[in-house]
Amino acid sequence: MKLSDYATLTLQYHDLAVPNYRYLFVGSRLKLLRAMQTIDEVGVDRVLDDLLVDIEQLTRQVETSDDYIHQMVMCRLVAVNLDLIATLINKYSVVSNARLTQLDFGEMGMSRPLISKLPMIHEATKLLDGNPELFDYDGYIPGWMIRLIYKPNMTTNMVTEQYWPKYIQLSKLSASEFASKHAAYTTFHMNGSIRNVFGTMFLLMVGTDEYQKIMGRVHDLNSKLLLINYLLSGKSLPLNNPYGAGYSVIQNDKKVCFEGPLTDEHGIRCIDVM
């Protein structure tokens, strides 16, 4: 058993402290710089093999995480490290038989973080029930009035019956399926009850597109792994966009990029080929 094999055992409250991930980025960058310094001593192939093993370990964190913040931090860390590895491959004209493995989430897809968030949502709905002042800026709404139009258990049931199953289904799609179907998950029409007006409003106020962006980020990282394998092969592997025929491959003298269904603010779907 490894640390990555364990699930988060704490109950996830909305106000849980976020770990300081800056040290992970700093430590990873120092390790990469140290590897670059030892190239003349041990050879570029040895250094590259070690760095690729590190990438495999980091992608394992992405696959097994049941916390979206941790998963997204690991995605960003892997993407940054892959960019540096691409620089190394380009600088030394490396051609290797080594290949990075695509992310594999198994039968659960990317649903682990979704499932782990259910207790947090239930705790949040109970918190609103016990604190009617949260519904009003001045805090003058009496508790009995809140209980007439807000039912925490009904709100949680709406999540588990209408809201979450759709996203769990979305989390299990391949990249091409995600690209063609994600737009259908942008808007949900809740079948609420007149006895739970505030509960329905609360769920509609929760952003429904954030989970799509998170899943899209993971698919983008998978596409970057394909691009690294393309570089490792000496640019001999075919470049097929994992999002399907409707999305092109953009190439020039400096970069290769995959088009995708969501905006790629950080250039995860791109790799330098200079």
PDB file of N, CA and C in Angstrom, residues 21-120:
ATOM      1  N   TYR A  21       0.044  24.077  -0.992  1.00  0.00           N
ATOM      2  CA  TYR A  21       0.654  23.264  -2.040  1.00  0.00           C
ATOM      3  C   TYR A  21       1.886  23.924  -2.656  1.00  0.00           C
ATOM      4  N   ARG A  22       2.182  25.125  -2.235  1.00  0.00           N
ATOM      5  CA  ARG A  22       3.326  25.832  -2.825  1.00  0.00           C
ATOM      6  C   ARG A  22       4.616  25.034  -2.650  1.00  0.00           C
ATOM      7  N   TYR A  23       4.727  24.348  -1.506  1.00  0.00           N
ATOM      8  CA  TYR A  23       5.951  23.594  -1.246  1.00  0.00           C
ATOM      9  C   TYR A  23       6.115  22.438  -2.234  1.00  0.00           C
ATOM     10  N   LEU A  24       4.999  21.861  -2.673  1.00  0.00           N
ATOM     11  CA  LEU A  24       5.081  20.798  -3.672  1.00  0.00           C
ATOM     12  C   LEU A  24       5.666  21.327  -4.976  1.00  0.00           C
ATOM     13  N   PHE A  25       5.192  22.505  -5.388  1.00  0.00           N
ATOM     14  CA  PHE A  25       5.693  23.087  -6.631  1.00  0.00           C
ATOM     15  C   PHE A  25       7.175  23.457  -6.506  1.00  0.00           C
ATOM     16  N   VAL A  26       7.531  24.045  -5.375  1.00  0.00           N
ATOM     17  CA  VAL A  26       8.929  24.433  -5.173  1.00  0.00           C
ATOM     18  C   VAL A  26       9.824  23.199  -5.141  1.00  0.00           C
ATOM     19  N   GLY A  27       9.400  22.170  -4.390  1.00  0.00           N
ATOM     20  CA  GLY A  27      10.200  20.950  -4.308  1.00  0.00           C
ATOM     21  C   GLY A  27      10.338  20.261  -5.646  1.00  0.00           C
ATOM     22  N   SER A  28       9.248  20.223  -6.400  1.00  0.00           N
ATOM     23  CA  SER A  28       9.293  19.591  -7.712  1.00  0.00           C
ATOM     24  C   SER A  28      10.209  20.354  -8.657  1.00  0.00           C
ATOM     25  N   ARG A  29      10.138  21.684  -8.602  1.00  0.00           N
ATOM     26  CA  ARG A  29      11.002  22.492  -9.464  1.00  0.00           C
ATOM     27  C   ARG A  29      12.478  22.313  -9.098  1.00  0.00           C
ATOM     28  N   LEU A  30      12.771  22.244  -7.811  1.00  0.00           N
ATOM     29  CA  LEU A  30      14.154  22.029  -7.382  1.00  0.00           C
ATOM     30  C   LEU A  30      14.673  20.675  -7.862  1.00  0.00           C
ATOM     31  N   LYS A  31      13.794  19.671  -7.817  1.00  0.00           N
ATOM     32  CA  LYS A  31      14.207  18.349  -8.279  1.00  0.00           C
ATOM     33  C   LYS A  31      14.499  18.359  -9.776  1.00  0.00           C
ATOM     34  N   LEU A  32      13.683  19.082 -10.536  1.00  0.00           N
ATOM     35  CA  LEU A  32      13.917  19.179 -11.969  1.00  0.00           C
ATOM     36  C   LEU A  32      15.219  19.920 -12.274  1.00  0.00           C
ATOM     37  N   LEU A  33      15.467  20.992 -11.533  1.00  0.00           N
ATOM     38  CA  LEU A  33      16.714  21.734 -11.739  1.00  0.00           C
ATOM     39  C   LEU A  33      17.924  20.879 -11.383  1.00  0.00           C
ATOM     40  N   ARG A  34      17.794  20.106 -10.310  1.00  0.00           N
ATOM     41  CA  ARG A  34      18.883  19.208  -9.924  1.00  0.00           C
ATOM     42  C   ARG A  34      19.135  18.168 -11.012  1.00  0.00           C
ATOM     43  N   ALA A  35      18.055  17.668 -11.599  1.00  0.00           N
ATOM     44  CA  ALA A  35      18.203  16.689 -12.677  1.00  0.00           C
ATOM     45  C   ALA A  35      18.932  17.295 -13.869  1.00  0.00           C
ATOM     46  N   MET A  36      18.602  18.542 -14.196  1.00  0.00           N
ATOM     47  CA  MET A  36      19.269  19.208 -15.316  1.00  0.00           C
ATOM     48  C   MET A  36      20.761  19.374 -15.047  1.00  0.00           C
ATOM     49  N   GLN A  37      21.111  19.614 -13.786  1.00  0.00           N
ATOM     50  CA  GLN A  37      22.517  19.813 -13.436  1.00  0.00           C
ATOM     51  C   GLN A  37      23.337  18.530 -13.545  1.00  0.00           C
ATOM     52  N   THR A  38      22.679  17.383 -13.446  1.00  0.00           N
ATOM     53  CA  THR A  38      23.411  16.109 -13.463  1.00  0.00           C
ATOM     54  C   THR A  38      23.444  15.461 -14.844  1.00  0.00           C
ATOM     55  N   ILE A  39      22.948  16.147 -15.851  1.00  0.00           N
ATOM     56  CA  ILE A  39      22.908  15.557 -17.194  1.00  0.00           C
ATOM     57  C   ILE A  39      24.307  15.201 -17.686  1.00  0.00           C
ATOM     58  N   ASP A  40      25.254  16.114 -17.504  1.00  0.00           N
ATOM     59  CA  ASP A  40      26.616  15.849 -17.978  1.00  0.00           C
ATOM     60  C   ASP A  40      27.251  14.676 -17.239  1.00  0.00           C
ATOM     61  N   GLU A  41      26.806  14.454 -16.009  1.00  0.00           N
ATOM     62  CA  GLU A  41      27.398  13.398 -15.185  1.00  0.00           C
ATOM     63  C   GLU A  41      26.813  12.025 -15.494  1.00  0.00           C
ATOM     64  N   VAL A  42      25.489  11.926 -15.604  1.00  0.00           N
ATOM     65  CA  VAL A  42      24.845  10.614 -15.757  1.00  0.00           C
ATOM     66  C   VAL A  42      24.245  10.407 -17.145  1.00  0.00           C
ATOM     67  N   GLY A  43      24.135  11.460 -17.930  1.00  0.00           N
ATOM     68  CA  GLY A  43      23.583  11.327 -19.274  1.00  0.00           C
ATOM     69  C   GLY A  43      22.115  11.717 -19.336  1.00  0.00           C
ATOM     70  N   VAL A  44      21.705  12.239 -20.470  1.00  0.00           N
ATOM     71  CA  VAL A  44      20.345  12.740 -20.619  1.00  0.00           C
ATOM     72  C   VAL A  44      19.316  11.614 -20.558  1.00  0.00           C
ATOM     73  N   ASP A  45      19.660  10.432 -21.056  1.00  0.00           N
ATOM     74  CA  ASP A  45      18.698   9.323 -21.044  1.00  0.00           C
ATOM     75  C   ASP A  45      18.350   8.907 -19.621  1.00  0.00           C
ATOM     76  N   ARG A  46      19.349   8.849 -18.762  1.00  0.00           N
ATOM     77  CA  ARG A  46      19.115   8.473 -17.363  1.00  0.00           C
ATOM     78  C   ARG A  46      18.252   9.523 -16.661  1.00  0.00           C
ATOM     79  N   VAL A  47      18.570  10.778 -16.881  1.00  0.00           N
ATOM     80  CA  VAL A  47      17.799  11.856 -16.261  1.00  0.00           C
ATOM     81  C   VAL A  47      16.354  11.822 -16.748  1.00  0.00           C
ATOM     82  N   LEU A  48      16.180  11.628 -18.048  1.00  0.00           N
ATOM     83  CA  LEU A  48      14.833  11.602 -18.610  1.00  0.00           C
ATOM     84  C   LEU A  48      14.023  10.435 -18.049  1.00  0.00           C
ATOM     85  N   ASP A  49      14.648   9.274 -17.929  1.00  0.00           N
ATOM     86  CA  ASP A  49      13.948   8.117 -17.366  1.00  0.00           C
ATOM     87  C   ASP A  49      13.473   8.399 -15.941  1.00  0.00           C
ATOM     88  N   ASP A  50      14.322   9.030 -15.137  1.00  0.00           N
ATOM     89  CA  ASP A  50      13.950   9.352 -13.756  1.00  0.00           C
ATOM     90  C   ASP A  50      12.787  10.342 -13.716  1.00  0.00           C
ATOM     91  N   LEU A  51      12.831  11.330 -14.594  1.00  0.00           N
ATOM     92  CA  LEU A  51      11.764  12.330 -14.615  1.00  0.00           C
ATOM     93  C   LEU A  51      10.441  11.725 -15.072  1.00  0.00           C
ATOM     94  N   LEU A  52      10.497  10.801 -16.010  1.00  0.00           N
ATOM     95  CA  LEU A  52       9.270  10.155 -16.479  1.00  0.00           C
ATOM     96  C   LEU A  52       8.659   9.277 -15.390  1.00  0.00           C
ATOM     97  N   VAL A  53       9.502   8.653 -14.571  1.00  0.00           N
ATOM     98  CA  VAL A  53       8.996   7.880 -13.432  1.00  0.00           C
ATOM     99  C   VAL A  53       8.283   8.812 -12.448  1.00  0.00           C
ATOM    100  N   ASP A  54       8.854   9.983 -12.216  1.00  0.00           N
ATOM    101  CA  ASP A  54       8.205  10.961 -11.333  1.00  0.00           C
ATOM    102  C   ASP A  54       6.839  11.369 -11.877  1.00  0.00           C
ATOM    103  N   ILE A  55       6.764  11.551 -13.189  1.00  0.00           N
ATOM    104  CA  ILE A  55       5.491  11.926 -13.806  1.00  0.00           C
ATOM    105  C   ILE A  55       4.451  10.829 -13.592  1.00  0.00           C
ATOM    106  N   GLU A  56       4.852   9.582 -13.737  1.00  0.00           N
ATOM    107  CA  GLU A  56       3.923   8.470 -13.521  1.00  0.00           C
ATOM    108  C   GLU A  56       3.392   8.480 -12.088  1.00  0.00           C
ATOM    109  N   GLN A  57       4.250   8.806 -11.132  1.00  0.00           N
ATOM    110  CA  GLN A  57       3.815   8.854  -9.735  1.00  0.00           C
ATOM    111  C   GLN A  57       2.850  10.009  -9.491  1.00  0.00           C
ATOM    112  N   LEU A  58       3.109  11.143 -10.128  1.00  0.00           N
ATOM    113  CA  LEU A  58       2.218  12.290  -9.965  1.00  0.00           C
ATOM    114  C   LEU A  58       0.863  12.044 -10.624  1.00  0.00           C
ATOM    115  N   THR A  59       0.866  11.402 -11.790  1.00  0.00           N
ATOM    116  CA  THR A  59      -0.413  11.117 -12.445  1.00  0.00           C
ATOM    117  C   THR A  59      -1.231  10.118 -11.630  1.00  0.00           C
ATOM    118  N   ARG A  60      -0.553   9.261 -10.883  1.00  0.00           N
ATOM    119  CA  ARG A  60      -1.259   8.356  -9.975  1.00  0.00           C
ATOM    120  C   ARG A  60      -2.054   9.153  -8.939  1.00  0.00           C
ATOM    121  N   GLN A  61      -1.502  10.276  -8.498  1.00  0.00           N
ATOM    122  CA  GLN A  61      -2.217  11.144  -7.565  1.00  0.00           C
ATOM    123  C   GLN A  61      -3.480  11.715  -8.204  1.00  0.00           C
ATOM    124  N   VAL A  62      -3.389  12.065  -9.480  1.00  0.00           N
ATOM    125  CA  VAL A  62      -4.562  12.589 -10.183  1.00  0.00           C
ATOM    126  C   VAL A  62      -5.645  11.517 -10.268  1.00  0.00           C
ATOM    127  N   GLU A  63      -5.246  10.293 -10.563  1.00  0.00           N
ATOM    128  CA  GLU A  63      -6.205   9.204 -10.749  1.00  0.00           C
ATOM    129  C   GLU A  63      -6.924   8.823  -9.462  1.00  0.00           C
ATOM    130  N   THR A  64      -6.208   8.815  -8.354  1.00  0.00           N
ATOM    131  CA  THR A  64      -6.765   8.268  -7.114  1.00  0.00           C
ATOM    132  C   THR A  64      -7.335   9.319  -6.178  1.00  0.00           C
ATOM    133  N   SER A  65      -7.141  10.591  -6.477  1.00  0.00           N
ATOM    134  CA  SER A  65      -7.589  11.634  -5.557  1.00  0.00           C
ATOM    135  C   SER A  65      -9.108  11.652  -5.440  1.00  0.00           C
ATOM    136  N   ASP A  66      -9.595  11.857  -4.219  1.00  0.00           N
ATOM    137  CA  ASP A  66     -11.030  12.037  -4.022  1.00  0.00           C
ATOM    138  C   ASP A  66     -11.331  13.463  -3.560  1.00  0.00           C
ATOM    139  N   ASP A  67     -10.406  14.368  -3.866  1.00  0.00           N
ATOM    140  CA  ASP A  67     -10.590  15.776  -3.539  1.00  0.00           C
ATOM    141  C   ASP A  67     -10.245  16.605  -4.775  1.00  0.00           C
ATOM    142  N   TYR A  68     -11.181  17.453  -5.208  1.00  0.00           N
ATOM    143  CA  TYR A  68     -10.977  18.182  -6.456  1.00  0.00           C
ATOM    144  C   TYR A  68      -9.831  19.183  -6.381  1.00  0.00           C
ATOM    145  N   ILE A  69      -9.645  19.813  -5.230  1.00  0.00           N
ATOM    146  CA  ILE A  69      -8.548  20.771  -5.111  1.00  0.00           C
ATOM    147  C   ILE A  69      -7.217  20.056  -5.290  1.00  0.00           C
ATOM    148  N   HIS A  70      -7.060  18.936  -4.587  1.00  0.00           N
ATOM    149  CA  HIS A  70      -5.825  18.160  -4.714  1.00  0.00           C
ATOM    150  C   HIS A  70      -5.644  17.672  -6.151  1.00  0.00           C
ATOM    151  N   GLN A  71      -6.727  17.220  -6.760  1.00  0.00           N
ATOM    152  CA  GLN A  71      -6.645  16.702  -8.122  1.00  0.00           C
ATOM    153  C   GLN A  71      -6.214  17.790  -9.102  1.00  0.00           C
ATOM    154  N   MET A  72      -6.773  18.992  -8.958  1.00  0.00           N
ATOM    155  CA  MET A  72      -6.425  20.076  -9.868  1.00  0.00           C
ATOM    156  C   MET A  72      -4.999  20.579  -9.633  1.00  0.00           C
ATOM    157  N   VAL A  73      -4.563  20.585  -8.371  1.00  0.00           N
ATOM    158  CA  VAL A  73      -3.181  20.971  -8.084  1.00  0.00           C
ATOM    159  C   VAL A  73      -2.216  19.977  -8.728  1.00  0.00           C
ATOM    160  N   MET A  74      -2.532  18.693  -8.614  1.00  0.00           N
ATOM    161  CA  MET A  74      -1.675  17.677  -9.222  1.00  0.00           C
ATOM    162  C   MET A  74      -1.679  17.793 -10.749  1.00  0.00           C
ATOM    163  N   CYS A  75      -2.835  18.099 -11.327  1.00  0.00           N
ATOM    164  CA  CYS A  75      -2.907  18.303 -12.779  1.00  0.00           C
ATOM    165  C   CYS A  75      -1.979  19.435 -13.207  1.00  0.00           C
ATOM    166  N   ARG A  76      -2.038  20.525 -12.467  1.00  0.00           N
ATOM    167  CA  ARG A  76      -1.199  21.677 -12.804  1.00  0.00           C
ATOM    168  C   ARG A  76       0.278  21.342 -12.638  1.00  0.00           C
ATOM    169  N   LEU A  77       0.605  20.617 -11.569  1.00  0.00           N
ATOM    170  CA  LEU A  77       1.994  20.250 -11.322  1.00  0.00           C
ATOM    171  C   LEU A  77       2.520  19.333 -12.424  1.00  0.00           C
ATOM    172  N   VAL A  78       1.720  18.356 -12.818  1.00  0.00           N
ATOM    173  CA  VAL A  78       2.129  17.449 -13.894  1.00  0.00           C
ATOM    174  C   VAL A  78       2.318  18.228 -15.193  1.00  0.00           C
ATOM    175  N   ALA A  79       1.394  19.137 -15.498  1.00  0.00           N
ATOM    176  CA  ALA A  79       1.479  19.901 -16.744  1.00  0.00           C
ATOM    177  C   ALA A  79       2.745  20.755 -16.788  1.00  0.00           C
ATOM    178  N   VAL A  80       3.068  21.413 -15.673  1.00  0.00           N
ATOM    179  CA  VAL A  80       4.280  22.235 -15.614  1.00  0.00           C
ATOM    180  C   VAL A  80       5.520  21.369 -15.804  1.00  0.00           C
ATOM    181  N   ASN A  81       5.555  20.221 -15.137  1.00  0.00           N
ATOM    182  CA  ASN A  81       6.709  19.332 -15.262  1.00  0.00           C
ATOM    183  C   ASN A  81       6.838  18.773 -16.678  1.00  0.00           C
ATOM    184  N   LEU A  82       5.709  18.500 -17.318  1.00  0.00           N
ATOM    185  CA  LEU A  82       5.758  18.004 -18.690  1.00  0.00           C
ATOM    186  C   LEU A  82       6.323  19.062 -19.639  1.00  0.00           C
ATOM    187  N   ASP A  83       6.006  20.321 -19.389  1.00  0.00           N
ATOM    188  CA  ASP A  83       6.572  21.393 -20.215  1.00  0.00           C
ATOM    189  C   ASP A  83       8.095  21.431 -20.084  1.00  0.00           C
ATOM    190  N   LEU A  84       8.588  21.243 -18.870  1.00  0.00           N
ATOM    191  CA  LEU A  84      10.037  21.242 -18.666  1.00  0.00           C
ATOM    192  C   LEU A  84      10.685  20.010 -19.301  1.00  0.00           C
ATOM    193  N   ILE A  85      10.000  18.880 -19.229  1.00  0.00           N
ATOM    194  CA  ILE A  85      10.515  17.670 -19.881  1.00  0.00           C
ATOM    195  C   ILE A  85      10.552  17.862 -21.396  1.00  0.00           C
ATOM    196  N   ALA A  86       9.534  18.531 -21.941  1.00  0.00           N
ATOM    197  CA  ALA A  86       9.526  18.814 -23.379  1.00  0.00           C
ATOM    198  C   ALA A  86      10.720  19.682 -23.763  1.00  0.00           C
ATOM    199  N   THR A  87      11.047  20.649 -22.912  1.00  0.00           N
ATOM    200  CA  THR A  87      12.224  21.488 -23.169  1.00  0.00           C
ATOM    201  C   THR A  87      13.491  20.646 -23.202  1.00  0.00           C
ATOM    202  N   LEU A  88      13.584  19.698 -22.283  1.00  0.00           N
ATOM    203  CA  LEU A  88      14.746  18.806 -22.229  1.00  0.00           C
ATOM    204  C   LEU A  88      14.832  17.943 -23.491  1.00  0.00           C
ATOM    205  N   ILE A  89      13.708  17.392 -23.908  1.00  0.00           N
ATOM    206  CA  ILE A  89      13.682  16.548 -25.111  1.00  0.00           C
ATOM    207  C   ILE A  89      14.106  17.351 -26.335  1.00  0.00           C
ATOM    208  N   ASN A  90      13.585  18.572 -26.442  1.00  0.00           N
ATOM    209  CA  ASN A  90      13.910  19.405 -27.599  1.00  0.00           C
ATOM    210  C   ASN A  90      15.375  19.837 -27.597  1.00  0.00           C
ATOM    211  N   LYS A  91      15.878  20.203 -26.432  1.00  0.00           N
ATOM    212  CA  LYS A  91      17.251  20.717 -26.347  1.00  0.00           C
ATOM    213  C   LYS A  91      18.278  19.661 -26.730  1.00  0.00           C
ATOM    214  N   TYR A  92      18.036  18.417 -26.298  1.00  0.00           N
ATOM    215  CA  TYR A  92      19.016  17.355 -26.535  1.00  0.00           C
ATOM    216  C   TYR A  92      18.595  16.405 -27.661  1.00  0.00           C
ATOM    217  N   SER A  93      17.543  16.779 -28.389  1.00  0.00           N
ATOM    218  CA  SER A  93      17.066  15.968 -29.524  1.00  0.00           C
ATOM    219  C   SER A  93      16.889  14.503 -29.118  1.00  0.00           C
ATOM    220  N   VAL A  94      16.215  14.290 -28.015  1.00  0.00           N
ATOM    221  CA  VAL A  94      16.034  12.944 -27.469  1.00  0.00           C
ATOM    222  C   VAL A  94      15.016  12.167 -28.297  1.00  0.00           C
ATOM    223  N   VAL A  95      15.350  10.941 -28.609  1.00  0.00           N
ATOM    224  CA  VAL A  95      14.408   9.989 -29.194  1.00  0.00           C
ATOM    225  C   VAL A  95      14.445   8.749 -28.311  1.00  0.00           C
ATOM    226  N   SER A  96      13.289   8.336 -27.817  1.00  0.00           N
ATOM    227  CA  SER A  96      13.256   7.251 -26.840  1.00  0.00           C
ATOM    228  C   SER A  96      12.064   6.342 -27.094  1.00  0.00           C
ATOM    229  N   ASN A  97      12.204   5.094 -26.664  1.00  0.00           N
ATOM    230  CA  ASN A  97      11.092   4.145 -26.730  1.00  0.00           C
ATOM    231  C   ASN A  97      10.165   4.265 -25.518  1.00  0.00           C
ATOM    232  N   ALA A  98      10.557   5.073 -24.546  1.00  0.00           N
ATOM    233  CA  ALA A  98       9.732   5.259 -23.350  1.00  0.00           C
ATOM    234  C   ALA A  98       8.429   5.963 -23.731  1.00  0.00           C
ATOM    235  N   ARG A  99       7.347   5.570 -23.071  1.00  0.00           N
ATOM    236  CA  ARG A  99       6.047   6.190 -23.313  1.00  0.00           C
ATOM    237  C   ARG A  99       5.336   6.402 -21.977  1.00  0.00           C
ATOM    238  N   LEU A 100       4.699   7.541 -21.854  1.00  0.00           N
ATOM    239  CA  LEU A 100       3.903   7.820 -20.667  1.00  0.00           C
ATOM    240  C   LEU A 100       2.521   7.189 -20.815  1.00  0.00           C
ATOM    241  N   THR A 101       2.026   6.634 -19.724  1.00  0.00           N
ATOM    242  CA  THR A 101       0.726   5.969 -19.727  1.00  0.00           C
ATOM    243  C   THR A 101      -0.389   6.992 -19.553  1.00  0.00           C
ATOM    244  N   GLN A 102      -1.457   6.815 -20.308  1.00  0.00           N
ATOM    245  CA  GLN A 102      -2.609   7.693 -20.174  1.00  0.00           C
ATOM    246  C   GLN A 102      -3.280   7.493 -18.814  1.00  0.00           C
ATOM    247  N   LEU A 103      -3.898   8.553 -18.329  1.00  0.00           N
ATOM    248  CA  LEU A 103      -4.642   8.460 -17.079  1.00  0.00           C
ATOM    249  C   LEU A 103      -5.753   7.426 -17.210  1.00  0.00           C
ATOM    250  N   ASP A 104      -5.889   6.605 -16.187  1.00  0.00           N
ATOM    251  CA  ASP A 104      -6.906   5.549 -16.201  1.00  0.00           C
ATOM    252  C   ASP A 104      -7.664   5.602 -14.880  1.00  0.00           C
ATOM    253  N   PHE A 105      -8.934   5.979 -14.941  1.00  0.00           N
ATOM    254  CA  PHE A 105      -9.742   6.110 -13.734  1.00  0.00           C
ATOM    255  C   PHE A 105     -10.606   4.880 -13.471  1.00  0.00           C
ATOM    256  N   GLY A 106     -10.504   3.889 -14.345  1.00  0.00           N
ATOM    257  CA  GLY A 106     -11.258   2.662 -14.134  1.00  0.00           C
ATOM    258  C   GLY A 106     -12.755   2.873 -14.273  1.00  0.00           C
ATOM    259  N   GLU A 107     -13.507   1.961 -13.677  1.00  0.00           N
ATOM    260  CA  GLU A 107     -14.960   1.988 -13.820  1.00  0.00           C
ATOM    261  C   GLU A 107     -15.595   3.202 -13.146  1.00  0.00           C
ATOM    262  N   MET A 108     -14.924   3.749 -12.130  1.00  0.00           N
ATOM    263  CA  MET A 108     -15.499   4.889 -11.413  1.00  0.00           C
ATOM    264  C   MET A 108     -15.349   6.195 -12.172  1.00  0.00           C
ATOM    265  N   GLY A 109     -14.523   6.194 -13.216  1.00  0.00           N
ATOM    266  CA  GLY A 109     -14.291   7.441 -13.919  1.00  0.00           C
ATOM    267  C   GLY A 109     -13.703   8.484 -12.980  1.00  0.00           C
ATOM    268  N   MET A 110     -14.088   9.729 -13.176  1.00  0.00           N
ATOM    269  CA  MET A 110     -13.619  10.811 -12.303  1.00  0.00           C
ATOM    270  C   MET A 110     -14.645  11.123 -11.216  1.00  0.00           C
ATOM    271  N   SER A 111     -15.366  10.107 -10.769  1.00  0.00           N
ATOM    272  CA  SER A 111     -16.480  10.342  -9.847  1.00  0.00           C
ATOM    273  C   SER A 111     -16.073  10.337  -8.376  1.00  0.00           C
ATOM    274  N   ARG A 112     -14.844   9.936  -8.043  1.00  0.00           N
ATOM    275  CA  ARG A 112     -14.460   9.874  -6.627  1.00  0.00           C
ATOM    276  C   ARG A 112     -14.632  11.219  -5.914  1.00  0.00           C
ATOM    277  N   PRO A 113     -14.108  12.318  -6.478  1.00  0.00           N
ATOM    278  CA  PRO A 113     -14.308  13.601  -5.791  1.00  0.00           C
ATOM    279  C   PRO A 113     -15.777  14.005  -5.705  1.00  0.00           C
ATOM    280  N   LEU A 114     -16.562  13.663  -6.727  1.00  0.00           N
ATOM    281  CA  LEU A 114     -17.988  13.976  -6.682  1.00  0.00           C
ATOM    282  C   LEU A 114     -18.654  13.269  -5.511  1.00  0.00           C
ATOM    283  N   ILE A 115     -18.360  11.986  -5.374  1.00  0.00           N
ATOM    284  CA  ILE A 115     -18.977  11.194  -4.311  1.00  0.00           C
ATOM    285  C   ILE A 115     -18.546  11.706  -2.939  1.00  0.00           C
ATOM    286  N   SER A 116     -17.275  12.078  -2.816  1.00  0.00           N
ATOM    287  CA  SER A 116     -16.780  12.537  -1.518  1.00  0.00           C
ATOM    288  C   SER A 116     -17.373  13.877  -1.115  1.00  0.00           C
ATOM    289  N   LYS A 117     -17.905  14.633  -2.084  1.00  0.00           N
ATOM    290  CA  LYS A 117     -18.485  15.937  -1.775  1.00  0.00           C
ATOM    291  C   LYS A 117     -19.914  15.837  -1.248  1.00  0.00           C
ATOM    292  N   LEU A 118     -20.563  14.703  -1.403  1.00  0.00           N
ATOM    293  CA  LEU A 118     -21.949  14.579  -0.952  1.00  0.00           C
ATOM    294  C   LEU A 118     -22.116  14.866   0.544  1.00  0.00           C
ATOM    295  N   PRO A 119     -21.265  14.308   1.424  1.00  0.00           N
ATOM    296  CA  PRO A 119     -21.414  14.652   2.851  1.00  0.00           C
ATOM    297  C   PRO A 119     -21.257  16.144   3.111  1.00  0.00           C
ATOM    298  N   MET A 120     -20.352  16.802   2.374  1.00  0.00           N
ATOM    299  CA  MET A 120     -20.155  18.234   2.567  1.00  0.00           C
ATOM    300  C   MET A 120     -21.413  19.012   2.197  1.00  0.00           C
TER     301      MET A 120
END
